[in-house]
Coordinates of C-alpha atoms and ligand atoms in Angstrom, one line a residue:
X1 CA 71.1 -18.9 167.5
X2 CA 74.5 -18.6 169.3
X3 CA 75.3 -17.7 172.5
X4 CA 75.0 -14.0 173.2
X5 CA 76.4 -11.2 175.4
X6 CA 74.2 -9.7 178.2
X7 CA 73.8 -6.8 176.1
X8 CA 71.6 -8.4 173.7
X9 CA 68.8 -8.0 177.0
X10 CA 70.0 -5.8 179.6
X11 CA 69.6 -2.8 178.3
X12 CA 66.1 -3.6 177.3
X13 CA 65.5 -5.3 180.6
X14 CA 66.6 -2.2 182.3
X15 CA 64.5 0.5 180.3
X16 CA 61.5 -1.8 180.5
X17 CA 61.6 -2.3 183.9
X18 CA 62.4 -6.3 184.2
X19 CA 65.4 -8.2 185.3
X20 CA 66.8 -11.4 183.3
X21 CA 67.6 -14.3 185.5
X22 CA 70.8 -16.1 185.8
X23 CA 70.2 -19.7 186.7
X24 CA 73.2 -21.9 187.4
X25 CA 74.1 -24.6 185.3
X26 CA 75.3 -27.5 187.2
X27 CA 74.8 -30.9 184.9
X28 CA 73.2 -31.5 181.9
X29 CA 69.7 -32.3 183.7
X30 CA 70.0 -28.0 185.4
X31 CA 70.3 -26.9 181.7
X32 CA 67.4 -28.7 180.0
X33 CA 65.6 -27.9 183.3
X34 CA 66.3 -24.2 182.5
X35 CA 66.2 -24.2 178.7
X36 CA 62.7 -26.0 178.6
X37 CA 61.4 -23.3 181.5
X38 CA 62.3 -20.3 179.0
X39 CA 61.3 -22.0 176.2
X40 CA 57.5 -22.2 177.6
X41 CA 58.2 -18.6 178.7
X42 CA 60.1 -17.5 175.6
X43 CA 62.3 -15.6 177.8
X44 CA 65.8 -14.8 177.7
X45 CA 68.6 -16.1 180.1
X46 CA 71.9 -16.3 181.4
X47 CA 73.6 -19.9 182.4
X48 CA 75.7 -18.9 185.5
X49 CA 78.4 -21.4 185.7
X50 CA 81.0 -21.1 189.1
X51 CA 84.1 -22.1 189.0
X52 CA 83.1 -24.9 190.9
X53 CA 80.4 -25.9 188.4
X54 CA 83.2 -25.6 185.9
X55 CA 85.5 -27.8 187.5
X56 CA 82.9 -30.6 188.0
X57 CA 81.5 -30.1 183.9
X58 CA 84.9 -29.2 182.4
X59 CA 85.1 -26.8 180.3
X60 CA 84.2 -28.4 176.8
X61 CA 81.1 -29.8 177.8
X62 CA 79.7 -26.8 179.5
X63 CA 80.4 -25.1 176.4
X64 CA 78.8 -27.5 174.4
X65 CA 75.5 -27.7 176.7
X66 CA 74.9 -24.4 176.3
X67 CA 75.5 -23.8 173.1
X68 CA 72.9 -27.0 172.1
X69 CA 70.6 -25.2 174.3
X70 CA 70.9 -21.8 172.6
X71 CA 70.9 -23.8 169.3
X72 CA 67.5 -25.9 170.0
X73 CA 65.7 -23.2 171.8
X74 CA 66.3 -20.5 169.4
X75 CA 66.2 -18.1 172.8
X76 CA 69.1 -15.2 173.3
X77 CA 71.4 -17.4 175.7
X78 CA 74.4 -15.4 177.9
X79 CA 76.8 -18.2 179.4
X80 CA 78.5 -16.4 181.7
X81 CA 81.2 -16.9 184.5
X82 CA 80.0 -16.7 187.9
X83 CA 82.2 -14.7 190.5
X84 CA 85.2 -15.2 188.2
X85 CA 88.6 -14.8 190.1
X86 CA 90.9 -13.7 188.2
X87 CA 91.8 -12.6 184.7
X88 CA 93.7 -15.8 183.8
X89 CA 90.2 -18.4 184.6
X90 CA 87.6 -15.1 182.6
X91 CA 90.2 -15.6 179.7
X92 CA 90.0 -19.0 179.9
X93 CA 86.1 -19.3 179.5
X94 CA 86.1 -16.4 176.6
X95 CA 88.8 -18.2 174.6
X96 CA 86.7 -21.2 175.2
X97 CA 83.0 -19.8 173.8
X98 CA 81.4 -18.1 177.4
X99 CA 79.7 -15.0 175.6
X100 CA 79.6 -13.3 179.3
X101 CA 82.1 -13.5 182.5
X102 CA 81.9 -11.9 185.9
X103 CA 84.9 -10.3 187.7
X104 CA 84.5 -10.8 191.8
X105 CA 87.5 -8.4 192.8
X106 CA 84.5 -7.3 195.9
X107 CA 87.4 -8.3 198.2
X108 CA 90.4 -6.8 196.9
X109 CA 90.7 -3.1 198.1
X110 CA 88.4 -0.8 196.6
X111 CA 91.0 0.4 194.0
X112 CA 92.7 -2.3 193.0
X113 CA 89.1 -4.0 192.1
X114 CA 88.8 -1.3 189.9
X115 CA 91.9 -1.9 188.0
X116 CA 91.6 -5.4 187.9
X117 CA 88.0 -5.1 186.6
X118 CA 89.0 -2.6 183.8
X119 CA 91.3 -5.2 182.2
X120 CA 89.0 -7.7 182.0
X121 CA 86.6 -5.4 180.5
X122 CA 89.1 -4.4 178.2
X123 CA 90.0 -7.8 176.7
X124 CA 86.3 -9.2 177.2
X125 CA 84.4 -6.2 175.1
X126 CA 87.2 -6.4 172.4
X127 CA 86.0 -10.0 171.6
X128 CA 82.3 -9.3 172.2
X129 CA 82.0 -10.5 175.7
X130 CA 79.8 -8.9 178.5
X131 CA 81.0 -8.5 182.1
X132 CA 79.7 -8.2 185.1
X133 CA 81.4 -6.4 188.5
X134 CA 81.1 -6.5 191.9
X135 CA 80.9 -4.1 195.0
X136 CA 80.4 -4.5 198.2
X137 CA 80.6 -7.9 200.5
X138 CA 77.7 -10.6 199.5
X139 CA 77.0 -13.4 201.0
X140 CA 78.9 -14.4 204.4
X141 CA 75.7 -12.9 205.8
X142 CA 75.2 -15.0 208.9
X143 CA 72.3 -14.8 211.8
X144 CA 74.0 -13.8 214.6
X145 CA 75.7 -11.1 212.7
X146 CA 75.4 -7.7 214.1
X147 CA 73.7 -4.5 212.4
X148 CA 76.8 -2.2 212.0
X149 CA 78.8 -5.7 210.7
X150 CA 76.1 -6.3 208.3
X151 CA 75.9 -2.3 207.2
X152 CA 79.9 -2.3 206.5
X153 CA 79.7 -4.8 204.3
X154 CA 77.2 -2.8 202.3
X155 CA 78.0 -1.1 198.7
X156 CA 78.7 2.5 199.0
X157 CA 76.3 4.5 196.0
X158 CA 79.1 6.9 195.7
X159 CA 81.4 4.3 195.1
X160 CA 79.4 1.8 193.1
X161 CA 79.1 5.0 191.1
X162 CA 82.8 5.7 190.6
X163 CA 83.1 1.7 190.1
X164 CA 81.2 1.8 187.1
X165 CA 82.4 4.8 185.8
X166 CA 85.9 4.2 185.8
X167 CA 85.4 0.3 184.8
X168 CA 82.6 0.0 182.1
X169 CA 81.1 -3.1 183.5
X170 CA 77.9 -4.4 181.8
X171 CA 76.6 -5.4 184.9
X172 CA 77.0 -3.9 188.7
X173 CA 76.7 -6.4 191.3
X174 CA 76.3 -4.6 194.6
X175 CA 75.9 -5.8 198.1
X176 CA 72.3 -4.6 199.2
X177 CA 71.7 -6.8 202.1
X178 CA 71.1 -10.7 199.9
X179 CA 73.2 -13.3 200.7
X180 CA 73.9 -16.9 198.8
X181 CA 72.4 -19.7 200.3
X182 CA 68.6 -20.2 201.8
X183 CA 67.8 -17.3 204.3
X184 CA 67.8 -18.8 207.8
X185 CA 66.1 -15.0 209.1
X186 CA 64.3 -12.3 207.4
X187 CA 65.6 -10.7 204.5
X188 CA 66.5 -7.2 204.4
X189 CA 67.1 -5.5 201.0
X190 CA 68.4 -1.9 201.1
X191 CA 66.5 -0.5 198.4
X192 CA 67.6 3.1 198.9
X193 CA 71.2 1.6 197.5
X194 CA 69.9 0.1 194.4
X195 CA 68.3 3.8 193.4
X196 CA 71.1 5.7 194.2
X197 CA 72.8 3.7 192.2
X198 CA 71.1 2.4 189.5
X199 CA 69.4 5.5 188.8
X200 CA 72.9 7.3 187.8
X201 CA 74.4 4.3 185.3
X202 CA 73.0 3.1 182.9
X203 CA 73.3 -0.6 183.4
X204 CA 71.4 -2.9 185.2
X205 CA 72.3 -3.9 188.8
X206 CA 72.4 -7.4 189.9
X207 CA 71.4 -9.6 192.9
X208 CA 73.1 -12.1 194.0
X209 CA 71.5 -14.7 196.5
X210 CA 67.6 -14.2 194.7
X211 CA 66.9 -17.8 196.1
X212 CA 64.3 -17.4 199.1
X213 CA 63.5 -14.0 198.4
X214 CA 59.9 -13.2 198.6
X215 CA 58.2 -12.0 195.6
X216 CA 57.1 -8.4 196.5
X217 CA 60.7 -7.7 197.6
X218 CA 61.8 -9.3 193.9
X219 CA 59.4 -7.2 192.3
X220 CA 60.3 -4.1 194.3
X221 CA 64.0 -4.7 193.8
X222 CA 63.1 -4.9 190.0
X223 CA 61.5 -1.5 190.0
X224 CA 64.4 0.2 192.1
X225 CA 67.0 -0.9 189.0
X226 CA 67.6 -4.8 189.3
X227 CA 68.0 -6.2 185.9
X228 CA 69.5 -10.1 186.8
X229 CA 68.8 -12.0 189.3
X230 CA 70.8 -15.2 190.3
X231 CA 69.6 -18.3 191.2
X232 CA 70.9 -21.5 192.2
X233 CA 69.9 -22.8 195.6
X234 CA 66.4 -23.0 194.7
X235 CA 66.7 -25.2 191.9
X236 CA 69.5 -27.3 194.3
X237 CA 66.5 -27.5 196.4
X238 CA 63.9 -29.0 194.4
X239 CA 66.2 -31.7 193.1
X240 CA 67.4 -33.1 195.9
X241 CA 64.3 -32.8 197.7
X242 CA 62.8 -34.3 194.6
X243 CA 65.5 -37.5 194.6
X244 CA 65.7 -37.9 198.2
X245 CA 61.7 -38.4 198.1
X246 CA 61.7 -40.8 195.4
X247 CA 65.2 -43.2 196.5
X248 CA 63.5 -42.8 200.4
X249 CA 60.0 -44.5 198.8
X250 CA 61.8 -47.1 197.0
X251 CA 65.0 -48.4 197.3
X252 CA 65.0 -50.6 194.2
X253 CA 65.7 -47.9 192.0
X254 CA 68.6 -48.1 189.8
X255 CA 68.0 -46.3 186.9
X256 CA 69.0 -42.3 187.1
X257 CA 66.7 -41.3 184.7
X258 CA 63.5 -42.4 187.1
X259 CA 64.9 -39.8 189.7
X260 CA 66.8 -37.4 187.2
X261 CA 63.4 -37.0 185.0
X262 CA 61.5 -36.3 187.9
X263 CA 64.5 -33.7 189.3
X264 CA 64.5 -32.1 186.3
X265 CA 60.6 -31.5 185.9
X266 CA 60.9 -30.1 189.6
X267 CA 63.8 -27.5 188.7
X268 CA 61.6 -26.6 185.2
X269 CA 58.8 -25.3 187.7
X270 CA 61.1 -23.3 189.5
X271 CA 62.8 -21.1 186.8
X272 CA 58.9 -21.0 185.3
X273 CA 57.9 -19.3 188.2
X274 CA 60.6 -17.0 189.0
X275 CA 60.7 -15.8 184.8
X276 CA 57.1 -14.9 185.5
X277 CA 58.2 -13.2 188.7
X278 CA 60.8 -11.2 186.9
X279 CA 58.7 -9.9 183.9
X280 CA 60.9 -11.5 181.5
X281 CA 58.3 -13.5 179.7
X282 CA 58.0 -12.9 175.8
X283 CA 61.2 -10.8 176.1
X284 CA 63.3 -13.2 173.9
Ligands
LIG1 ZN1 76.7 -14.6 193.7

């Protein structure tokens, strides 16, 4: 199967009431990890790849891991651009096979993210390609930062509205109190903004920062419109924690693959778990 647009699941994910997960792809070892995990779950998926990621893989062979992933599995495979930039880099990746590419304008003013998102919908949906928007501040969300601080940087529903209207996005990521990274406090997910929202647009809304998250909150989110959910930290997590356990017990190791394998079994847990948390089981 080739790689396919978000549209091939969201829709469905949203009217059924489950959310797709975006795992990040970060070597070879992250997609296998993640291919093998929805494999067992036959569930669909998005490869999130950041720029970062892409800088590290290069282009060609992040292109080529996914599409011998979407090619083996058989699964409905999105590879999509992670808080794209700017319209030159989501070109870029959709001239070079991404089937999906998100636009982070969150921190340009209000209207000139929408104008900027609009013509990368335009060029993405005339070749196929889903995209995914953003709204709001994510992430940045540190401990000692103060309730109003924390609230401001919060998506407007009147605006996320508007945002979608006026754009067309695929996808609506919204800031709704997650953050990226491991929470160091409590979580606190405004679930009052993902109704308002999601309940006058038809497509999904996304959360960023699902890592850490606990489960009733994921599956509350999930019934409040959440149709993706990104993760990366977790799977960072259990394989480095996974490495650093094995190189700590012996340091005669030299071969990669007796601490890769292992790394890679770890990860394959994790997206097993959190497929099963999101409903998306036997969705593909
Ligand atoms: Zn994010």
């Amino acid at each position: 199967m080739p790689l396919v647009s978000m549209n091939e699941f969201l829709p469905k994910a949203k009217a059924n009431r489950f959310a797709v997960g975006q795992f990040n792809m970060n070597n070879l070892e992250f997609a296998q990890a993640i291919t093998e995990a929805a494999m067992e779950e036959k569930s669909p998926f998005i490869f999130g790849v950041s720029e970062g990621a892409l800088k590290y893989m290069g282009i060609e062979y992040t292109v080529a891991i996914a599409e011998a992933a979407a090619k083996k599995s058989g699964l409905p495979i999105a590879l999509h651009l992670d808080h794209g930039s700017n319209f030159d880099i989501a070109m870029k990746c959709i001239r070079a096979g991404f089937s999906s590419v998100m636009f982070d304008g969150s921190h340009h003013p209000f209207e000139e993210n929408i104008r900027l998102t609009k013509e990368i919908v335009k060029a993405a949906h005339a070749m196929g390609v889903s995209v995914e928007g953003e709204l709001g501040t994510i992430g940045g969300v540190e401990d000692d930062l103060s309730v109003d601080e924390a609230d401001a940087a919060l998506a407007k529903p009147e605006e996320a509205i508007r945002f979608y209207e006026e754009t067309g996005v695929d996808a609506l990521a919204i800031a709704v109190g997650t953050a990226h990274g491991m929470y160091k406090g409590e979580v606190k997910i405004h679930y009052d903004i993902i109704e308002a929202v999601a309940s006058k647009i038809p497509v999904p809304i996304v959360l960023h920062g699902g890592s850490g998250v606990p489960d009733d909150m994921i599956r509350k989110s999930i019934q409040c419109g959440v149709g993706k959910i990104n993760v990366n930290t977790e799977n960072q997590v259990a394989c480095t924690k996974t490495i650093r356990e094995i190189l700590g017990k012996d340091e005669n190791v030299i071969d990669p693959r007796k601490y890769l394998a292992p790394a890679r079994t770890a990860m394959k847990e994790v997206v097993k778990e959190k497929i099963r948390l999101f409903g998306s089981s036997n969705q593909a």
